[in-house]
Tab-separated table of C-alpha atoms in Angstrom:
chain	number	residue	atom	x	y	z
A	1318	UNK	CA	-85.625	127.582	96.708
A	1319	UNK	CA	-84.007	130.517	98.367
A	1320	UNK	CA	-86.675	133.044	99.232
A	1321	UNK	CA	-90.259	132.047	99.995
A	1322	UNK	CA	-92.196	132.829	96.799
A	1323	UNK	CA	-95.377	133.853	98.562
A	1324	UNK	CA	-93.386	136.384	100.538
A	1325	UNK	CA	-91.891	137.815	97.337
A	1326	UNK	CA	-95.349	138.370	95.892
A	1327	UNK	CA	-96.592	139.742	99.206
A	1328	UNK	CA	-93.718	142.198	99.312
A	1329	UNK	CA	-94.541	143.200	95.769
A	1330	UNK	CA	-98.173	143.770	96.719
A	1331	UNK	CA	-97.261	145.893	99.730
A	1332	UNK	CA	-94.788	147.997	97.750
A	1333	UNK	CA	-97.352	148.512	95.010
A	1334	UNK	CA	-99.930	149.590	97.589
A	1335	UNK	CA	-97.480	152.100	99.025
A	1336	UNK	CA	-96.848	153.408	95.531
A	1337	UNK	CA	-100.573	153.761	94.888
A	1338	UNK	CA	-100.977	155.651	98.143
A	1339	UNK	CA	-98.105	157.969	97.342
A	1340	UNK	CA	-99.347	158.623	93.832
A	1341	UNK	CA	-102.840	159.484	95.027
A	1342	UNK	CA	-101.959	161.390	98.178
A	1343	UNK	CA	-98.879	163.499	97.462
A	1344	UNK	CA	-99.262	167.033	96.210
A	1345	UNK	CA	-95.839	167.318	94.627
A	1346	UNK	CA	-95.893	166.150	91.018
A	1347	UNK	CA	-92.303	164.899	91.161
A	1348	UNK	CA	-93.086	162.752	94.168
A	1349	UNK	CA	-96.094	161.415	92.291
A	1350	UNK	CA	-93.726	160.317	89.535
A	1351	UNK	CA	-91.448	158.730	92.114
A	1352	UNK	CA	-94.427	156.845	93.535
A	1353	UNK	CA	-95.053	155.528	90.037
A	1354	UNK	CA	-91.435	154.355	90.036
A	1355	UNK	CA	-92.086	152.550	93.323
A	1356	UNK	CA	-95.032	150.799	91.691
A	1357	UNK	CA	-92.905	149.779	88.700
A	1358	UNK	CA	-90.293	148.454	91.094
A	1359	UNK	CA	-92.939	146.399	92.888
A	1360	UNK	CA	-93.937	144.872	89.579
A	1361	UNK	CA	-90.278	144.099	88.897
A	1362	UNK	CA	-90.021	142.305	92.230
A	1363	UNK	CA	-92.958	140.089	91.383
A	1364	UNK	CA	-91.627	139.446	87.871
A	1365	UNK	CA	-88.271	138.343	89.237
A	1366	UNK	CA	-90.072	136.216	91.812
A	1367	UNK	CA	-92.018	134.495	89.047
A	1368	UNK	CA	-88.844	134.086	87.053
A	1369	UNK	CA	-87.132	132.333	89.923
A	1370	UNK	CA	-90.168	130.280	90.801
A	1371	UNK	CA	-90.777	129.052	87.266
A	1372	UNK	CA	-87.082	128.642	86.626
A	1373	UNK	CA	-86.804	130.604	83.430
A	1374	UNK	CA	-85.393	133.949	82.334
A	1375	UNK	CA	-88.393	135.529	80.641
A	1376	UNK	CA	-89.541	137.253	83.788
A	1377	UNK	CA	-86.190	138.968	84.094
A	1378	UNK	CA	-86.338	140.033	80.449
A	1379	UNK	CA	-89.747	141.563	81.088
A	1380	UNK	CA	-88.341	143.318	84.146
A	1381	UNK	CA	-85.611	144.772	81.926
A	1382	UNK	CA	-88.281	146.148	79.606
A	1383	UNK	CA	-90.098	147.602	82.598
A	1384	UNK	CA	-86.894	149.401	83.579
A	1385	UNK	CA	-86.518	150.753	80.034
A	1386	UNK	CA	-90.088	152.029	80.053
A	1387	UNK	CA	-89.527	153.553	83.492
A	1388	UNK	CA	-86.538	155.450	82.130
A	1389	UNK	CA	-88.616	156.709	79.206
A	1390	UNK	CA	-91.413	157.712	81.562
A	1391	UNK	CA	-88.989	159.604	83.777
A	1392	UNK	CA	-87.608	161.480	80.786
A	1393	UNK	CA	-90.942	162.540	79.360
A	1394	UNK	CA	-92.545	163.177	82.741
A	1395	UNK	CA	-89.746	165.376	84.006
A	1396	UNK	CA	-89.653	167.211	80.668
A	1397	UNK	CA	-93.326	167.951	81.224
A	1398	UNK	CA	-92.599	169.121	84.768
A	1399	UNK	CA	-89.933	171.529	83.536
A	1400	UNK	CA	-92.229	172.834	80.797
A	1401	UNK	CA	-95.052	173.350	83.298
A	1402	UNK	CA	-92.723	174.954	85.805
A	1403	UNK	CA	-91.755	177.553	83.219
A	1404	UNK	CA	-95.341	178.740	83.047
A	1405	UNK	CA	-96.326	178.315	86.662
A	1406	UNK	CA	-93.552	177.951	89.257
A	1407	UNK	CA	-93.885	175.196	91.832
A	1408	UNK	CA	-94.674	171.532	91.628
A	1409	UNK	CA	-98.088	171.329	93.311
A	1410	UNK	CA	-100.593	169.427	91.238
A	1411	UNK	CA	-103.601	171.465	92.312
A	1412	UNK	CA	-102.085	174.528	90.688
A	1413	UNK	CA	-102.131	172.798	87.334
A	1414	UNK	CA	-105.759	173.407	86.563
A	1415	UNK	CA	-105.679	175.029	83.193
A	1416	UNK	CA	-104.863	172.926	80.189
A	1417	UNK	CA	-103.233	175.652	78.166
A	1418	UNK	CA	-99.943	177.430	78.029
B	36	UNK	CA	-74.724	130.278	103.509
B	37	UNK	CA	-77.370	128.266	105.168
B	38	UNK	CA	-80.978	128.494	104.116
B	39	UNK	CA	-81.941	130.097	107.384
B	40	UNK	CA	-79.507	132.969	107.121
B	41	UNK	CA	-80.514	133.576	103.489
B	42	UNK	CA	-84.125	133.756	104.565
B	43	UNK	CA	-83.206	136.102	107.383
B	44	UNK	CA	-81.452	138.350	104.880
B	45	UNK	CA	-84.513	138.196	102.642
B	46	UNK	CA	-86.833	139.218	105.450
B	47	UNK	CA	-84.492	142.046	106.400
B	48	UNK	CA	-84.446	143.272	102.800
B	49	UNK	CA	-88.233	143.030	102.560
B	50	UNK	CA	-88.801	144.904	105.818
B	51	UNK	CA	-86.251	147.572	104.904
B	52	UNK	CA	-87.826	148.029	101.457
B	53	UNK	CA	-91.292	148.467	102.894
B	54	UNK	CA	-90.020	150.844	105.566
B	55	UNK	CA	-88.051	152.984	103.132
B	56	UNK	CA	-90.955	153.061	100.679
B	57	UNK	CA	-93.272	154.237	103.456
B	58	UNK	CA	-90.763	156.877	104.525
B	59	UNK	CA	-90.312	157.947	100.903
B	60	UNK	CA	-93.979	158.688	100.370
B	61	UNK	CA	-94.444	160.404	103.717
B	62	UNK	CA	-91.395	162.662	104.141
B	63	UNK	CA	-92.025	166.362	103.842
B	64	UNK	CA	-88.702	167.294	102.290
B	65	UNK	CA	-88.673	166.008	98.682
B	66	UNK	CA	-84.918	165.439	98.747
B	67	UNK	CA	-85.283	163.211	101.800
B	68	UNK	CA	-87.992	161.318	99.939
B	69	UNK	CA	-85.602	160.795	97.053
B	70	UNK	CA	-82.919	159.476	99.374
B	71	UNK	CA	-85.371	157.008	100.908
B	72	UNK	CA	-86.322	155.900	97.413
B	73	UNK	CA	-82.616	155.341	96.823
B	74	UNK	CA	-82.541	153.091	99.911
B	75	UNK	CA	-85.600	151.274	98.559
B	76	UNK	CA	-83.951	150.680	95.183
B	77	UNK	CA	-80.781	149.342	96.768
B	78	UNK	CA	-82.718	146.945	98.966
B	79	UNK	CA	-84.767	145.786	95.999
B	80	UNK	CA	-81.473	145.141	94.211
B	81	UNK	CA	-80.500	142.987	97.183
B	82	UNK	CA	-83.750	141.064	96.821
B	83	UNK	CA	-82.972	140.535	93.139
B	84	UNK	CA	-79.591	139.126	94.162
B	85	UNK	CA	-81.258	136.731	96.592
B	86	UNK	CA	-83.661	135.636	93.878
B	87	UNK	CA	-80.809	134.767	91.555
B	88	UNK	CA	-81.188	137.728	89.204
B	89	UNK	CA	-77.650	139.101	89.363
B	90	UNK	CA	-77.818	140.970	86.076
B	91	UNK	CA	-81.069	142.626	87.025
B	92	UNK	CA	-79.631	143.618	90.384
B	93	UNK	CA	-76.746	145.334	88.589
B	94	UNK	CA	-79.161	147.043	86.200
B	95	UNK	CA	-81.277	148.120	89.145
B	96	UNK	CA	-78.316	149.773	90.839
B	97	UNK	CA	-76.828	151.299	87.692
B	98	UNK	CA	-79.948	152.394	85.818
B	99	UNK	CA	-82.504	152.950	88.543
B	100	UNK	CA	-80.397	154.200	91.416
B	101	UNK	CA	-77.615	155.632	89.284
B	102	UNK	CA	-79.450	157.241	86.390
B	103	UNK	CA	-83.186	157.610	86.912
B	104	UNK	CA	-83.063	158.675	90.534
B	105	UNK	CA	-80.242	161.131	89.937
B	106	UNK	CA	-82.288	162.555	87.089
B	107	UNK	CA	-85.205	163.053	89.466
B	108	UNK	CA	-82.887	164.723	91.973
B	109	UNK	CA	-81.527	167.019	89.248
B	110	UNK	CA	-84.994	168.177	88.282
B	111	UNK	CA	-86.026	168.544	91.908
B	112	UNK	CA	-83.063	170.803	92.603
B	113	UNK	CA	-83.555	172.619	89.307
B	114	UNK	CA	-87.129	173.529	90.220
B	115	UNK	CA	-86.089	175.180	93.481
B	116	UNK	CA	-89.073	174.651	95.775
B	117	UNK	CA	-88.263	176.752	98.837
B	118	UNK	CA	-91.716	176.629	100.457
B	119	UNK	CA	-92.287	172.942	99.898
B	120	UNK	CA	-91.752	172.057	103.559
B	121	UNK	CA	-94.134	174.732	104.737
B	122	UNK	CA	-97.038	173.429	102.696
B	123	UNK	CA	-99.065	170.298	103.463
B	124	UNK	CA	-97.484	167.230	101.964
B	125	UNK	CA	-100.719	165.391	101.246
B	126	UNK	CA	-103.850	166.517	99.503
B	127	UNK	CA	-107.087	166.770	101.433
B	128	UNK	CA	-108.211	163.387	100.173
B	129	UNK	CA	-105.288	161.444	101.596
B	130	UNK	CA	-107.368	159.061	103.785
B	131	UNK	CA	-109.125	157.939	100.640
B	132	UNK	CA	-105.768	157.399	98.961
B	133	UNK	CA	-104.574	155.400	101.966
B	134	UNK	CA	-107.719	153.272	101.808
B	135	UNK	CA	-107.189	152.628	98.107
B	136	UNK	CA	-103.552	151.654	98.595
B	137	UNK	CA	-104.310	149.432	101.583
B	138	UNK	CA	-107.203	147.688	99.894
B	139	UNK	CA	-105.168	147.125	96.744
B	140	UNK	CA	-102.302	145.609	98.695
B	141	UNK	CA	-104.707	143.457	100.718
B	142	UNK	CA	-106.466	142.300	97.558
B	143	UNK	CA	-103.255	141.266	95.811
B	144	UNK	CA	-101.967	139.651	98.993
B	145	UNK	CA	-105.135	137.589	99.407
B	146	UNK	CA	-105.174	136.675	95.735
B	147	UNK	CA	-101.637	135.354	95.783
B	148	UNK	CA	-102.043	133.578	99.112
B	149	UNK	CA	-105.117	131.718	97.936
B	150	UNK	CA	-103.871	130.840	94.471
B	151	UNK	CA	-101.397	127.948	94.265
B	152	UNK	CA	-99.156	128.110	91.232
B	153	UNK	CA	-96.805	125.535	89.778
B	154	UNK	CA	-93.128	125.329	90.597
B	155	UNK	CA	-90.398	124.640	88.075
B	156	UNK	CA	-89.605	121.110	89.194
B	157	UNK	CA	-93.117	119.826	89.799
B	158	UNK	CA	-94.897	117.441	87.440
B	159	UNK	CA	-96.952	118.958	84.651
B	160	UNK	CA	-100.541	119.564	85.612
B	161	UNK	CA	-100.053	119.495	89.364
B	162	UNK	CA	-102.137	122.218	90.864
B	163	UNK	CA	-104.242	124.769	89.048
B	164	UNK	CA	-102.395	126.846	86.495
B	165	UNK	CA	-103.848	130.276	86.060
B	166	UNK	CA	-101.907	131.391	83.020
B	167	UNK	CA	-100.751	129.927	79.759
B	168	UNK	CA	-97.198	130.824	80.666
B	169	UNK	CA	-96.470	128.001	83.047
B	170	UNK	CA	-96.332	124.865	80.846
B	171	UNK	CA	-93.917	126.372	78.338
B	172	UNK	CA	-91.897	127.735	81.192
B	173	UNK	CA	-91.565	124.328	82.757
B	174	UNK	CA	-90.388	122.842	79.461
B	175	UNK	CA	-87.760	125.542	79.100
B	176	UNK	CA	-86.595	124.971	82.643
B	177	UNK	CA	-86.275	121.255	82.081
B	178	UNK	CA	-83.957	121.551	79.101
B	179	UNK	CA	-82.163	124.788	79.792
B	180	UNK	CA	-78.921	125.631	81.585
B	181	UNK	CA	-78.960	126.879	85.203
B	182	UNK	CA	-81.768	129.341	85.530
B	183	UNK	CA	-81.440	133.042	85.927
B	184	UNK	CA	-77.931	133.171	84.555
B	185	UNK	CA	-76.758	136.040	82.427
B	186	UNK	CA	-76.381	133.691	79.481
B	187	UNK	CA	-80.052	132.750	79.750
B	188	UNK	CA	-81.129	136.369	79.760
B	189	UNK	CA	-78.904	137.220	76.823
B	190	UNK	CA	-80.206	134.331	74.769
B	191	UNK	CA	-83.797	135.247	75.570
B	192	UNK	CA	-83.164	138.919	74.874
B	193	UNK	CA	-81.571	138.385	71.484
B	194	UNK	CA	-83.601	135.323	70.534
B	195	UNK	CA	-87.363	135.325	71.101
B	196	UNK	CA	-87.327	138.841	72.538
B	197	UNK	CA	-85.266	140.476	69.780
B	198	UNK	CA	-88.179	142.441	68.359
B	199	UNK	CA	-89.395	143.750	71.742
B	200	UNK	CA	-85.782	144.643	72.510
B	201	UNK	CA	-85.550	146.785	69.384
B	202	UNK	CA	-88.935	148.297	70.192
B	203	UNK	CA	-87.634	149.241	73.638
B	204	UNK	CA	-84.854	151.196	71.934
B	205	UNK	CA	-87.513	152.900	69.812
B	206	UNK	CA	-89.479	153.788	72.950
B	207	UNK	CA	-86.353	155.284	74.492
B	208	UNK	CA	-85.627	157.257	71.320
B	209	UNK	CA	-89.185	158.603	71.315
B	210	UNK	CA	-88.776	159.544	74.978
B	211	UNK	CA	-85.545	161.412	74.234
B	212	UNK	CA	-87.121	163.351	71.371
B	213	UNK	CA	-90.237	164.018	73.436
B	214	UNK	CA	-88.261	165.273	76.415
B	215	UNK	CA	-86.241	167.623	74.210
B	216	UNK	CA	-89.361	168.970	72.523
B	217	UNK	CA	-91.259	169.385	75.791
B	218	UNK	CA	-88.506	170.995	77.802
B	219	UNK	CA	-87.327	173.328	75.039
B	220	UNK	CA	-87.957	176.976	75.675
B	221	UNK	CA	-90.831	178.204	73.599
B	222	UNK	CA	-89.780	180.575	70.861
B	223	UNK	CA	-86.200	179.331	70.800
B	224	UNK	CA	-85.875	177.894	67.322
B	225	UNK	CA	-88.691	175.878	65.757
């Protein structure tokens, strides 16, 4: 037992809360995506904590999949941002009110 | 290293992660936010190291900090947002967002504090087990090699997780194709 497991999960909860706050509060769409990355990272922390606590590698495998999905999300999300920016410059979410090109 | 110093390092990493995450979501300059997220990712990699997940720590540094974050920085600099610092960083509803984030964190914190869960070495059936994962996990831990090693992860990844692993590659392929289609200039080709 290296790190206290309750503290690992608590850290994960706090990081996820910060990510939720950032995703809901920021106006910049790129920073909203980054807040989603913070949330995914918080989930990874708790998965690795479970993996260490239960003494088996499946949690780390799941964390690897989370990282893969995060990479995919970054690719598609930033492609969307570039496509939107071509039509309406800027990255503020409240400007993106019309669902047409 | 003694247990105490390892725990001190863990608490430093945890505090630094929380601080850099808070700074990342509150800085006005988006590039500064990205750099604080970089600090967060590196500290989380340190936590992975402390938790015995060396491979995941390396992946965190290489993929998250090295690839994904740089990609975000590329797009941020590509967009060229000169008046970003002059505009308000939060929407008008930010107290609500803060309340939601705080209450979520408090809820998860309370839930995990009040719920005992089994440890790898304990006897089967000691303490309430909330998920179906734990008994099988304990059996694996009893017969397996040292936990968290790269060999363990590789065997899990190419054994029981082979199909999800291939599906992850499919997800990444779909993301590549989707990003190309989305970011392509309209009217060019197609």
